[in-house]
CSV table of C-alpha atoms in Angstrom, one decimal:
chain,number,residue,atom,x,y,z
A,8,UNK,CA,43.4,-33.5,-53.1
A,9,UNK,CA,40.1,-32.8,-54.5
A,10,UNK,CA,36.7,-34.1,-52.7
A,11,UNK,CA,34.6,-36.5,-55.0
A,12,UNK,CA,31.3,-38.2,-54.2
A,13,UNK,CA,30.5,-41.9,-54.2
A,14,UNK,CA,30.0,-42.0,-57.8
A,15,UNK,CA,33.3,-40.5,-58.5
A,16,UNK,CA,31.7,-36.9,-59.6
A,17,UNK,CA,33.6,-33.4,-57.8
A,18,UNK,CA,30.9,-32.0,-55.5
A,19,UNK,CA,29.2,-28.4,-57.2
A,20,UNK,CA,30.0,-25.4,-55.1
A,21,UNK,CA,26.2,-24.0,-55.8
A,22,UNK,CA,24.2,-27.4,-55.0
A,23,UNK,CA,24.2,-28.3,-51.3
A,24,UNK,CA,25.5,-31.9,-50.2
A,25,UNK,CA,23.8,-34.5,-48.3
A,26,UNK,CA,25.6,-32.8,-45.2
A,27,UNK,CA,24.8,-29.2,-45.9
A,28,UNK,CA,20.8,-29.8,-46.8
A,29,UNK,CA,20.9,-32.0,-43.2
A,30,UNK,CA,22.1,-28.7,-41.3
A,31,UNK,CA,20.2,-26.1,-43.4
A,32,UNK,CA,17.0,-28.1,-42.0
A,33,UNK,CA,18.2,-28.4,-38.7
A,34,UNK,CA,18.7,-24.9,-38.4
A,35,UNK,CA,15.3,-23.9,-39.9
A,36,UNK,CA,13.6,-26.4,-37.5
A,37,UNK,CA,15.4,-24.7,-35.0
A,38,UNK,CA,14.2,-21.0,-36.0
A,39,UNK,CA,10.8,-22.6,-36.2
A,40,UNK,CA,11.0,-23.9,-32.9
A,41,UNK,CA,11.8,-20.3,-31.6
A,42,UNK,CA,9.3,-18.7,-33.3
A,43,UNK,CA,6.6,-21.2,-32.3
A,44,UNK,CA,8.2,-20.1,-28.2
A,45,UNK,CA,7.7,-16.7,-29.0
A,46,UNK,CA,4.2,-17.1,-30.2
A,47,UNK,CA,3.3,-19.2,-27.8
A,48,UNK,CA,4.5,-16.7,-25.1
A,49,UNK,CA,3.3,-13.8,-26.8
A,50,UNK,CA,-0.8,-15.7,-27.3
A,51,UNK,CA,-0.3,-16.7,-23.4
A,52,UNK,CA,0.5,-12.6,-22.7
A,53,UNK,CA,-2.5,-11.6,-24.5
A,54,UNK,CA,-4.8,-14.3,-23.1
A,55,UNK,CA,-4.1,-13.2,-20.0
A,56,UNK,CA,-4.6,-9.4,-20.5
A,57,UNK,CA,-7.5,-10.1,-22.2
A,58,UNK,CA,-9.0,-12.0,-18.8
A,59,UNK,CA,-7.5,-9.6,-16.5
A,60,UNK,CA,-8.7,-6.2,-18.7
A,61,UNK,CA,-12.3,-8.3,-19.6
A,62,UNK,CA,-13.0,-8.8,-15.7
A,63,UNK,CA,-11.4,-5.8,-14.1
A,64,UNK,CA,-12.4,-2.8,-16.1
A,65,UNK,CA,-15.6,-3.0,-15.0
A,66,UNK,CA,-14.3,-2.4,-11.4
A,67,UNK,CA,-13.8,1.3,-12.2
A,68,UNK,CA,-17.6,1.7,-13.2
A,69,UNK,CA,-20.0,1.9,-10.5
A,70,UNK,CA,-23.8,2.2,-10.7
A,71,UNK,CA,-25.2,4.9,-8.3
A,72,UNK,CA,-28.6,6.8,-7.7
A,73,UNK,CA,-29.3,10.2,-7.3
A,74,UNK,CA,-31.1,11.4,-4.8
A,75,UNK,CA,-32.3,14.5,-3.1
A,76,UNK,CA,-32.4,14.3,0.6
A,77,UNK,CA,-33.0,17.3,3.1
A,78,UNK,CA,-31.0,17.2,6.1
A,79,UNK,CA,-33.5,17.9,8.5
A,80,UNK,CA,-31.7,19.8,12.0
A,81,UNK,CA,-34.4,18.0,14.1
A,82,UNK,CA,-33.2,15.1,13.5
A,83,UNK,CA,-29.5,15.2,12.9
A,84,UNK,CA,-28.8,17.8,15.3
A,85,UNK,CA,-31.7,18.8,17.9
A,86,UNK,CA,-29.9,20.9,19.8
A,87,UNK,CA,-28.7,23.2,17.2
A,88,UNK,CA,-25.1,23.5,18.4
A,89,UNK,CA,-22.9,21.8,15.4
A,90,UNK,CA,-21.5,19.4,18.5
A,91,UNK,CA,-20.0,16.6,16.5
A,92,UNK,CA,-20.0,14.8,19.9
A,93,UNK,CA,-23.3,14.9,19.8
A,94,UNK,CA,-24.4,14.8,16.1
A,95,UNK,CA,-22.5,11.4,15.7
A,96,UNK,CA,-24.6,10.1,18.2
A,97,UNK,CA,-27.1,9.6,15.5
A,98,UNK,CA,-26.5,6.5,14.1
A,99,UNK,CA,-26.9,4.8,10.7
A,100,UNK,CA,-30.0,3.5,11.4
A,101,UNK,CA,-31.4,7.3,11.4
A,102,UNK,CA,-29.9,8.3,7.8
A,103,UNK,CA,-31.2,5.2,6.6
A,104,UNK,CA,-34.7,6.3,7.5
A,105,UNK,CA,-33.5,10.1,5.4
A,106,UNK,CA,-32.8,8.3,2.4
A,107,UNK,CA,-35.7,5.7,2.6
A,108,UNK,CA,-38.0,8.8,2.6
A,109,UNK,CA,-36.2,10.4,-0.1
A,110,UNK,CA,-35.7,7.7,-2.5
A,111,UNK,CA,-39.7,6.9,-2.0
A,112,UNK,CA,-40.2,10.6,-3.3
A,113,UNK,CA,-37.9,10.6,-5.7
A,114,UNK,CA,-39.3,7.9,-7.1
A,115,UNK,CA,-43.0,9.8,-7.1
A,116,UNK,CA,-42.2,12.4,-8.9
A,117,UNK,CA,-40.2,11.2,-11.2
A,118,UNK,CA,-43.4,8.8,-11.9
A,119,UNK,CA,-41.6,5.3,-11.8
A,120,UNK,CA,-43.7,2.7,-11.0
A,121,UNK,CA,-42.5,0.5,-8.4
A,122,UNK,CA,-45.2,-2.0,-8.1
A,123,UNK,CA,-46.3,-1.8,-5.0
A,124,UNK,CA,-43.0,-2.8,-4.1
A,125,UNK,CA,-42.4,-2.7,-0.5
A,126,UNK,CA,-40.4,0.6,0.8
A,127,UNK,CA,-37.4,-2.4,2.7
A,128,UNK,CA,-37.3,-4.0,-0.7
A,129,UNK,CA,-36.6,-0.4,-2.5
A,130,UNK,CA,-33.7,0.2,-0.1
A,131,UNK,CA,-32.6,-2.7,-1.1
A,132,UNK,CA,-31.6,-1.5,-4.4
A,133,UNK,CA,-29.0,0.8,-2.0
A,134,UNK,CA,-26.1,-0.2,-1.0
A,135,UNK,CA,-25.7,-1.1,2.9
A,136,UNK,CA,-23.2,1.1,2.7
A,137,UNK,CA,-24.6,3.9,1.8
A,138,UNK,CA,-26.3,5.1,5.3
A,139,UNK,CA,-23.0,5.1,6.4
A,140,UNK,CA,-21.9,7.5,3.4
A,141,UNK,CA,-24.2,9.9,3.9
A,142,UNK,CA,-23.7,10.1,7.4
A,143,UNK,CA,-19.4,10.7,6.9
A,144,UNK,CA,-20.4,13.2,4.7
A,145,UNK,CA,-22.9,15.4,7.2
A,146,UNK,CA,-20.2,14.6,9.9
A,147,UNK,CA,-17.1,15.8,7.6
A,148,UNK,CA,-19.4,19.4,6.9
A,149,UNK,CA,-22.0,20.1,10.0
A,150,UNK,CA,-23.1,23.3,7.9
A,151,UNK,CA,-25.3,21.4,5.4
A,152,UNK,CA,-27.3,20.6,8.2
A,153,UNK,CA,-30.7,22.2,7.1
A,154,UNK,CA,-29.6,21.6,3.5
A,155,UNK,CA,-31.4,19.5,0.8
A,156,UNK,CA,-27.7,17.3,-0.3
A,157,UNK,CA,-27.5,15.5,-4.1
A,158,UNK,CA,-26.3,12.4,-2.7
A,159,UNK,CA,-25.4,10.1,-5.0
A,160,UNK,CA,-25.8,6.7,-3.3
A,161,UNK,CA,-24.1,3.6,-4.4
A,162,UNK,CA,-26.4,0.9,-5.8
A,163,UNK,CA,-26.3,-2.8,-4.4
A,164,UNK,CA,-24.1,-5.1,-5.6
A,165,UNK,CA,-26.8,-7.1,-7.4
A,166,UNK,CA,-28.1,-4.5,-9.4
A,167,UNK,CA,-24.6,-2.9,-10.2
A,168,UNK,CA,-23.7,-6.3,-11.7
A,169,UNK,CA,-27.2,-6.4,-13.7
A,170,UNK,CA,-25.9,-3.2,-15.4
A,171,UNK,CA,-22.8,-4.6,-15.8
A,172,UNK,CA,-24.0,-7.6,-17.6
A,173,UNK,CA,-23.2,-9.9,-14.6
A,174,UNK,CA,-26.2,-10.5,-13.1
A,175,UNK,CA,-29.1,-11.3,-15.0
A,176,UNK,CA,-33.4,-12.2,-14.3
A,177,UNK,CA,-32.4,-16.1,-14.3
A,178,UNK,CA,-29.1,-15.5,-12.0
A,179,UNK,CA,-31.6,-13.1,-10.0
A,180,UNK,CA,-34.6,-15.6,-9.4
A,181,UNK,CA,-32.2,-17.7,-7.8
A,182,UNK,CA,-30.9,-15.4,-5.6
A,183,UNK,CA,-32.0,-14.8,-2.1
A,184,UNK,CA,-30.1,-11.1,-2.5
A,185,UNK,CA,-32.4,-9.8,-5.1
A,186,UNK,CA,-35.6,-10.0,-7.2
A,187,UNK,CA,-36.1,-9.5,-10.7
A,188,UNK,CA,-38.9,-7.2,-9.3
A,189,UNK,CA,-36.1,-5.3,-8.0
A,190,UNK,CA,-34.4,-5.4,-11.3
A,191,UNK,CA,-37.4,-4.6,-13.1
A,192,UNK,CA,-37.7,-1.3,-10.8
A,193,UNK,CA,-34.4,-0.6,-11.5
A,194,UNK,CA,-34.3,-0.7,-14.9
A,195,UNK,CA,-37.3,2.0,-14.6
A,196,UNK,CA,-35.2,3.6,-12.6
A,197,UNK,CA,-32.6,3.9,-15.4
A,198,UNK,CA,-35.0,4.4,-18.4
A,199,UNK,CA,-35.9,7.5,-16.3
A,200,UNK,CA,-32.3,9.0,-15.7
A,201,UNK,CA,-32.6,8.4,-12.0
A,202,UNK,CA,-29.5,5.5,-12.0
A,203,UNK,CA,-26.2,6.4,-13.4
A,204,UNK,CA,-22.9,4.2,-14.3
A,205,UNK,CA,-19.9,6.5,-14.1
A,206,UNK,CA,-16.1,6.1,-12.9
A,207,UNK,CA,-15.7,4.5,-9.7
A,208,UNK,CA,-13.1,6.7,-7.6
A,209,UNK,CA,-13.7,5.1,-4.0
A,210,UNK,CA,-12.5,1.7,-5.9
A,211,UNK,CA,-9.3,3.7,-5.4
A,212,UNK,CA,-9.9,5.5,-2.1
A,213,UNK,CA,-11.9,3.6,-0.1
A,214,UNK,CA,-10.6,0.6,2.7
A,215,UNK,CA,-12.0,-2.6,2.5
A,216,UNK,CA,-15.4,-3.6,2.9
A,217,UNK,CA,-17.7,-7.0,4.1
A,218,UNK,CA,-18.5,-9.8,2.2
A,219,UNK,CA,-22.1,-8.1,2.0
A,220,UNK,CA,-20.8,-4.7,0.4
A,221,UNK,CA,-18.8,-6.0,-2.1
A,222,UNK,CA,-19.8,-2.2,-4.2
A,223,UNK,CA,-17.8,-0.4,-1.7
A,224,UNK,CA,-14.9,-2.1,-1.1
A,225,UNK,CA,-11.8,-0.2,-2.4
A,226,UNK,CA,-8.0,-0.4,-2.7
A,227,UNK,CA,-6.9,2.3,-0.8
A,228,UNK,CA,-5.8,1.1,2.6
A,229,UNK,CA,-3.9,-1.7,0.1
A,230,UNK,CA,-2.0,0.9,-1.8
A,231,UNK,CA,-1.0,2.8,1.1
A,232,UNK,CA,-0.1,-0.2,2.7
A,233,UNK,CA,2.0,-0.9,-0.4
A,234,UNK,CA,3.9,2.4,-0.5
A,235,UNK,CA,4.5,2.7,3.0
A,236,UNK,CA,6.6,-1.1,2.1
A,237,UNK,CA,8.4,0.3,-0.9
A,238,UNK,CA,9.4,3.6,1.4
A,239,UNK,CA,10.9,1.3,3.8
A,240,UNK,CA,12.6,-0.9,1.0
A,241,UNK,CA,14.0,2.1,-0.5
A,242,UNK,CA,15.5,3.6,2.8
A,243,UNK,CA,16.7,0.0,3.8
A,244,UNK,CA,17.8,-1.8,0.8
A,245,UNK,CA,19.4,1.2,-2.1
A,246,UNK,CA,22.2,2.5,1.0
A,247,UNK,CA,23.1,-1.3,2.4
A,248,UNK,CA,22.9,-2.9,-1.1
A,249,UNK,CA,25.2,-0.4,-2.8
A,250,UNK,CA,27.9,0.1,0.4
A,251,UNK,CA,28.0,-3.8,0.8
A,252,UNK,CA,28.3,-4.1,-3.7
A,253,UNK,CA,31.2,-2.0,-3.4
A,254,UNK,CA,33.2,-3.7,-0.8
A,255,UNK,CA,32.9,-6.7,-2.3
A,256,UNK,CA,33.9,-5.3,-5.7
A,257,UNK,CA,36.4,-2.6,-5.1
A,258,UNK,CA,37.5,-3.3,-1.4
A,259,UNK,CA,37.2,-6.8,-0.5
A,260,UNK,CA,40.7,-9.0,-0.2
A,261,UNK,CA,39.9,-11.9,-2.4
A,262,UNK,CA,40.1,-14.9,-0.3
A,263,UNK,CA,37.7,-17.8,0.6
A,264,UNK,CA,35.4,-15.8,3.3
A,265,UNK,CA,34.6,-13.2,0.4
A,266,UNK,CA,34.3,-16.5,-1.8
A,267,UNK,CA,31.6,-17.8,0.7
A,268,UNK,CA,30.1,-14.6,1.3
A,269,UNK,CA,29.1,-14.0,-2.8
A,270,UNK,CA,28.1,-17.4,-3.3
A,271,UNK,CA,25.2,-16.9,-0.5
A,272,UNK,CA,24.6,-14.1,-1.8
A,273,UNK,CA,24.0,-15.3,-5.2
A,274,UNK,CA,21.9,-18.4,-3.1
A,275,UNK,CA,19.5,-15.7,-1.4
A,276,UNK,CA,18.4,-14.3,-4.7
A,277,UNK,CA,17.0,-17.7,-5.4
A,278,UNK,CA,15.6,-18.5,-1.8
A,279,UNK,CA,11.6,-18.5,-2.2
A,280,UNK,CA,9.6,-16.0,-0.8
A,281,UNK,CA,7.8,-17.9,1.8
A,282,UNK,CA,11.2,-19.2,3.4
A,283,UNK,CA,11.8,-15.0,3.8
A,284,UNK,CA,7.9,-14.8,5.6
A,285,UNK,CA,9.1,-17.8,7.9
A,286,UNK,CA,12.2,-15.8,9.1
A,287,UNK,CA,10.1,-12.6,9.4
A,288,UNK,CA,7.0,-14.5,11.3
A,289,UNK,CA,10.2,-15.7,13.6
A,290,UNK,CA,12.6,-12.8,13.8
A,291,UNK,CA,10.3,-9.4,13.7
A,292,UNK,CA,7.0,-10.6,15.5
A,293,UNK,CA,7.7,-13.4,17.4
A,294,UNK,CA,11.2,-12.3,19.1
A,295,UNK,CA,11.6,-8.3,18.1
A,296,UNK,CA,7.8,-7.8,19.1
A,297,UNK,CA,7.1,-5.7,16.1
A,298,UNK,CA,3.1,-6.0,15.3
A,299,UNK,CA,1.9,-8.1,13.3
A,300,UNK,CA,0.1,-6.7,10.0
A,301,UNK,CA,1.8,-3.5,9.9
A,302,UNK,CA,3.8,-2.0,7.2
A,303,UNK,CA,7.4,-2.0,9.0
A,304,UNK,CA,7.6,-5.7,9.6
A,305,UNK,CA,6.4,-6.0,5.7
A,306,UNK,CA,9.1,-3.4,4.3
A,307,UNK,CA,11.8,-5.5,6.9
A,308,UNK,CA,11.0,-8.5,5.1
A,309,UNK,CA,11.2,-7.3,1.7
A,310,UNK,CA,13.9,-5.5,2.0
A,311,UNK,CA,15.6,-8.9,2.9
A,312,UNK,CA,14.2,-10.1,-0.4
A,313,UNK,CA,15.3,-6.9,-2.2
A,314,UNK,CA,19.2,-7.2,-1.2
A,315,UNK,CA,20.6,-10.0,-3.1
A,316,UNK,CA,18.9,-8.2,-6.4
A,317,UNK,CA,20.6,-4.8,-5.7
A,318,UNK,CA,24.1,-6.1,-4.8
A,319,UNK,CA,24.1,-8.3,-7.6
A,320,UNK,CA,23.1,-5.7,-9.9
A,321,UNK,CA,25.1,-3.5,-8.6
A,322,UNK,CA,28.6,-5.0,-8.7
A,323,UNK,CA,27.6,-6.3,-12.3
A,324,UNK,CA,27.0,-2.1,-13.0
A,325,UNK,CA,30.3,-1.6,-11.0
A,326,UNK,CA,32.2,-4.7,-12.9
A,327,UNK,CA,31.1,-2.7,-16.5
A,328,UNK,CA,32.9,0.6,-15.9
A,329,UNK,CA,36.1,0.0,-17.4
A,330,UNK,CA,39.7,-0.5,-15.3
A,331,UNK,CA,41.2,2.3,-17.0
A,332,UNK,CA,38.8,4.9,-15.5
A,333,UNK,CA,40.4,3.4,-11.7
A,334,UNK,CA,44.1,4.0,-13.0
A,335,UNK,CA,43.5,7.0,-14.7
A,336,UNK,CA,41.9,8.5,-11.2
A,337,UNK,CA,44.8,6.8,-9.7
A,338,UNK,CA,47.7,7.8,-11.7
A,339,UNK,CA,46.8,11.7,-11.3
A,340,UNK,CA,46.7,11.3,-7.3
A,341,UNK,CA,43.5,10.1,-6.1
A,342,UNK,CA,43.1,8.1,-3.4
A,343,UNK,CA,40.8,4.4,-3.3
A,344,UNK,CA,37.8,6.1,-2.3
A,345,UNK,CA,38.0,9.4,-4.4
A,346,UNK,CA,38.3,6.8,-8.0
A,347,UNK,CA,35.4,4.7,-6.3
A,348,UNK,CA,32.6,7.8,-5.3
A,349,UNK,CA,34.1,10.7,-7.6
A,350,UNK,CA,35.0,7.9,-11.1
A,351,UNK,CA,33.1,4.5,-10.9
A,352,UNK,CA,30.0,4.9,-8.9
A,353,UNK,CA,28.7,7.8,-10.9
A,354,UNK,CA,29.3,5.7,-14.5
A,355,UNK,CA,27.8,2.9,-12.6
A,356,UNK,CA,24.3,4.4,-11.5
A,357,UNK,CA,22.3,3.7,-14.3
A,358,UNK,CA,23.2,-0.2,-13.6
A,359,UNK,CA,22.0,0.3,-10.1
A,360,UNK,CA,19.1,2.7,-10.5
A,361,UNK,CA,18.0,-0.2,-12.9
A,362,UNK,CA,18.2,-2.9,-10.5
A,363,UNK,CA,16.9,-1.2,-7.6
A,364,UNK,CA,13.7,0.0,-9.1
A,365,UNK,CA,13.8,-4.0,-10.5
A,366,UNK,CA,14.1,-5.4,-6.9
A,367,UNK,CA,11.3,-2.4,-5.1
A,368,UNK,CA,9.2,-4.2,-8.5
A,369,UNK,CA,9.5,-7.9,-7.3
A,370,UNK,CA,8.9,-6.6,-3.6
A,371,UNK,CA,5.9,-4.8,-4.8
A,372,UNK,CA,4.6,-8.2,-6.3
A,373,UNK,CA,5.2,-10.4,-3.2
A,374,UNK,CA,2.5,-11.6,-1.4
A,375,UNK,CA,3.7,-14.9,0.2
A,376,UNK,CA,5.8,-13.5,2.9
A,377,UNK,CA,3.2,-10.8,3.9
A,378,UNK,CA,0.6,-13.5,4.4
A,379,UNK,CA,3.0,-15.0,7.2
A,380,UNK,CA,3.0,-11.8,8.7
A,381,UNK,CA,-0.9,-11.4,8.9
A,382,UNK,CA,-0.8,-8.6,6.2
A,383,UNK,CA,-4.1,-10.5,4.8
A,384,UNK,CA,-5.9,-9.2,8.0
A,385,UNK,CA,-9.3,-7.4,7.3
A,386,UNK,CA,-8.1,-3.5,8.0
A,387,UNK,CA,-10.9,-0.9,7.2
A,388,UNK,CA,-9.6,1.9,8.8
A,389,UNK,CA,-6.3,4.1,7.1
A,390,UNK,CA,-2.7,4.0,8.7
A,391,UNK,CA,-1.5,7.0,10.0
A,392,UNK,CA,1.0,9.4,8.0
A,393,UNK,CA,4.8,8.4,8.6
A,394,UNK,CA,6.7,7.2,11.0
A,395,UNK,CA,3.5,6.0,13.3
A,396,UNK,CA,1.5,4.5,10.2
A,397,UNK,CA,4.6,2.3,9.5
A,398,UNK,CA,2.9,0.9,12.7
A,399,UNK,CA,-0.5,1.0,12.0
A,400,UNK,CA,-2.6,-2.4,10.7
A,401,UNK,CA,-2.7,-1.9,6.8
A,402,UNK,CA,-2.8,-4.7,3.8
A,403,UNK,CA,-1.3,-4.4,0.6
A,404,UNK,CA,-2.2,-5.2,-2.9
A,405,UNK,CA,-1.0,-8.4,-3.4
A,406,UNK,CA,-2.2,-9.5,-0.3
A,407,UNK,CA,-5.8,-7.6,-0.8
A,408,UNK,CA,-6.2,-9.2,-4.6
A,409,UNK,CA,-5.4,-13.0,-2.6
A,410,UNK,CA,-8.3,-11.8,-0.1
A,411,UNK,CA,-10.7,-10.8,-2.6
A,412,UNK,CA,-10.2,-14.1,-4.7
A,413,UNK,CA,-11.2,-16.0,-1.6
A,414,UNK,CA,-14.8,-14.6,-1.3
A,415,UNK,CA,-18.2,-16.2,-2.9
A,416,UNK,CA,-19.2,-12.9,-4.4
A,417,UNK,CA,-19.0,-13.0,-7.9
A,418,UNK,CA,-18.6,-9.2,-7.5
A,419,UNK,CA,-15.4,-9.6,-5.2
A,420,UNK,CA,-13.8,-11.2,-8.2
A,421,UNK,CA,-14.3,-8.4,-10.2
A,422,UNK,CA,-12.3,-6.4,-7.6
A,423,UNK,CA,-10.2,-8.9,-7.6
A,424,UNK,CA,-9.5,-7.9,-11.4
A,425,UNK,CA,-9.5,-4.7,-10.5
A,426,UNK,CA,-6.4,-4.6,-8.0
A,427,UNK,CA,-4.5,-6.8,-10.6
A,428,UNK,CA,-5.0,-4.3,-12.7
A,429,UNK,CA,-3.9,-1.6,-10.5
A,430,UNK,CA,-0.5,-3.5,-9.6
A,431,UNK,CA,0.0,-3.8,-13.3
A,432,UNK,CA,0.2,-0.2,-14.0
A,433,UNK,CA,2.5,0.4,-11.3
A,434,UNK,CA,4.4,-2.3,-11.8
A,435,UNK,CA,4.8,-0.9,-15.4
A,436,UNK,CA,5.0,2.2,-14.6
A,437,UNK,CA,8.5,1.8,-12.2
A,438,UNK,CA,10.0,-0.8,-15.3
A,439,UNK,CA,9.5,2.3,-17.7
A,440,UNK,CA,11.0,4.8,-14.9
A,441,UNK,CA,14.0,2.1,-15.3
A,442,UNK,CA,14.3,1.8,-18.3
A,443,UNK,CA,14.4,5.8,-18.6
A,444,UNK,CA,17.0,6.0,-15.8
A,445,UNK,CA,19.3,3.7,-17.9
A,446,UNK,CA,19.4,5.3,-20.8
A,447,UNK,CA,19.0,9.1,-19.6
A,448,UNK,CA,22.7,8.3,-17.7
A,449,UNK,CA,24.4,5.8,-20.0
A,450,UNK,CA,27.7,6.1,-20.9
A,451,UNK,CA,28.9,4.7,-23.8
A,452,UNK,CA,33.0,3.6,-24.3
């Protein structure tokens, strides 16, 4: 029997019906609809790299000044003896008066005019931190003692940002931390090659620093902190995760305990972070008496996280190598476990390579569980090289880019931006080592 219409005509095969039109347009609303998610996302993604990259790159600039200071032995070292003991008995205060005297002649014969400006408000161009530096540096090498040392010293905060473009004379004559005198001497300083901006290394090596040193407060306590974690992680979570995967899915009797065992499993990997802090705060510090704000209790916890991602990933890798490689090993004599470690587990690696570089990923961006743990902590000084630093106080760079965010200094959010940045690259960087892991060792069937 042959269709007709209302009106008694046969429907054409090359002009579309009422019905057919209704679902072309349907389906083109529906393309639209994913290509408007796609844009959206993809406008979202560059919004955001374009705050984070805007804000942050200017974090691995710094401003410095040159200066030439002679190390005089009467002062650093009377008696003459290299004694560190007794060299470091010379405090800040007494480097601080070297580079006053040096900066005012510097400044002399380079023939900037300073104003009049008073000799306290020209150190305050320097960084607080930067008395400190110098003396680190005559402490690490006694033998330029007697020396005249290039010291490049790092400039305040204030005037780092006015070279940055984030301080300006109106910001300035506001604030009780600098003068647009002082910005007016600086800029001298500049015009006459005396300041410098030039890659900022200690934002990558140095610890932490006050809320009044904003210029050099660095990551490098954080990161260490971070992969003495992800050493932990590894040890902990890659040998459990995989052994436990593979009794479930090649060993296991199927019955309702392994039933209730996957499906908390499965309920794990979607347990929040901060639930995983409260069981570390409750299980590692309070009743194992492991210290708080150290590196083991953090790798502990995220290794708890980690888990449910390897095992899942792994028994999906282990569920994808096909039954006939089992019965082949079988059928030519091999036993259970020579089919599992010498057959499937080798096909499956790239699968679990994949998800445990995933999982150390996630774990390297946590910082909810670490903050129950006191990982947030101020730490300045570096943990020890393994086993002892897993013991040490450290922070990591979640946590530190959390900290920084919290401070009034517009410069600590420039750090902040900084550290994100930082965590992005790695964070990148162990997706591409994944994604090279999967296809260097796939195996195609």
């Amino acid at each position: 029997m042959t269709a007709v219409d209302f009106e008694g005509r046969k429907p054409s095969l090359l002009e579309p019906d009422a019905r057919t039109k209704a679902r072309n347009a349907a389906e083109k609303r529906f393309r639209m609809l994913g290509v408007a998610a796609v844009g959206l996302g993809m406008l979202a993604l560059v919004f955001l790299l374009a705050s984070v990259l805007g804000n942050g790159l200017s974090s691995f600039r710094q401003t410095h000044i040159e200066m030439a200071i002679p190390l005089d032995e009467a002062k650093l070292d009377k008696s003459g003896a290299r004694d560190l003991a007794a060299m470091a008995k010379v405090t800040t205060v007494g480097y601080g008066k070297l580079i006053e005297g040096a900066l005012q002649k510097m400044l002399e014969d380079r023939g900037v005019d300073t104003g009049g400006m008073k000799p306290k408000d020209l150190m305050g161009l320097l960084s607080k931190e930067a008395a400190a530096d110098l003396r680190d540096t005559v402490l690490a090498n006694p033998d330029l003692i007697g020396t005249t040392l290039t010291f490049n010293a790092m400039a305040n905060g204030r005037v780092d940002g006015y070279f940055k473009g984030r301080v300006t004379m109106e910001s300035a004559a506001r604030d009780s931390n600098i003068s647009p005198e002082q910005l007016v001497v600086a800029q001298r300083m500049a015009d006459a090659g005396v300041i410098k901006t030039g890659f900022n290394w200690k934002f990558l090596t140095n610890p932490d620093a006050s809320e009044l040193r904003p210029e050099s407060a660095g990551l490098g306590v954080a990161i260490l902190g971070s992969a003495y974690m992800m050493m932990i992680v590894l040890v902990l979570s890659l040998p459990i995760g995989v052994a436990a995967s593979i009794y479930l899915e090649e060993l296991a009797p199927k019955n309702r305990w392994t039933d209730l065992i996957e499906i908390n499993i499965a309920n794990l990997a979607a347990v929040p972070s901060i639930v995983f802090g409260i069981l570390a705060l409750a299980l590692f510090i309070n009743f194992l008496g492991l210290p708080q704000s150290a590196p083991i209790v953090g790798g502990l916890v995220l290794t708890l996280m980690t888990l449910p991602t390897i095992i899942i990933a792994t028994r999906a890798s282990l569920k994808a190598v096909p039954p006939s490689i089992r019965d082949a090993a079988l059928g030519v004599g091999a036993s259970k476990m020579q089919s599992i470690f010498h057959h499937v587990l080798p096909l499956a690696m790239p699968g679990i390579l994949t998800g445990t570089i995933l999982g150390l990923a996630r774990a390297l961006g946590e910082s909810a569980p670490l903050l129950l743990i006191g990982m947030v902590a101020f730490v300045k000084d570096y943990p020890s090289s393994p086993p002892e630093g897993f013991f040490d106080p450290a922070s990591a760079l979640p946590v530190q880019v959390y900290s920084w965010t919290q401070r009034a200094d517009p410069a600590f959010a420039e750090r902040a931006s900084g550290a994100i940045i930082v965590l992005l690259v790695f964070l990148l960087t162990m997706n591409a080592v994944a994604i090279i892991l999967r296809r260097r060792f796939e195996r195609r069937w």
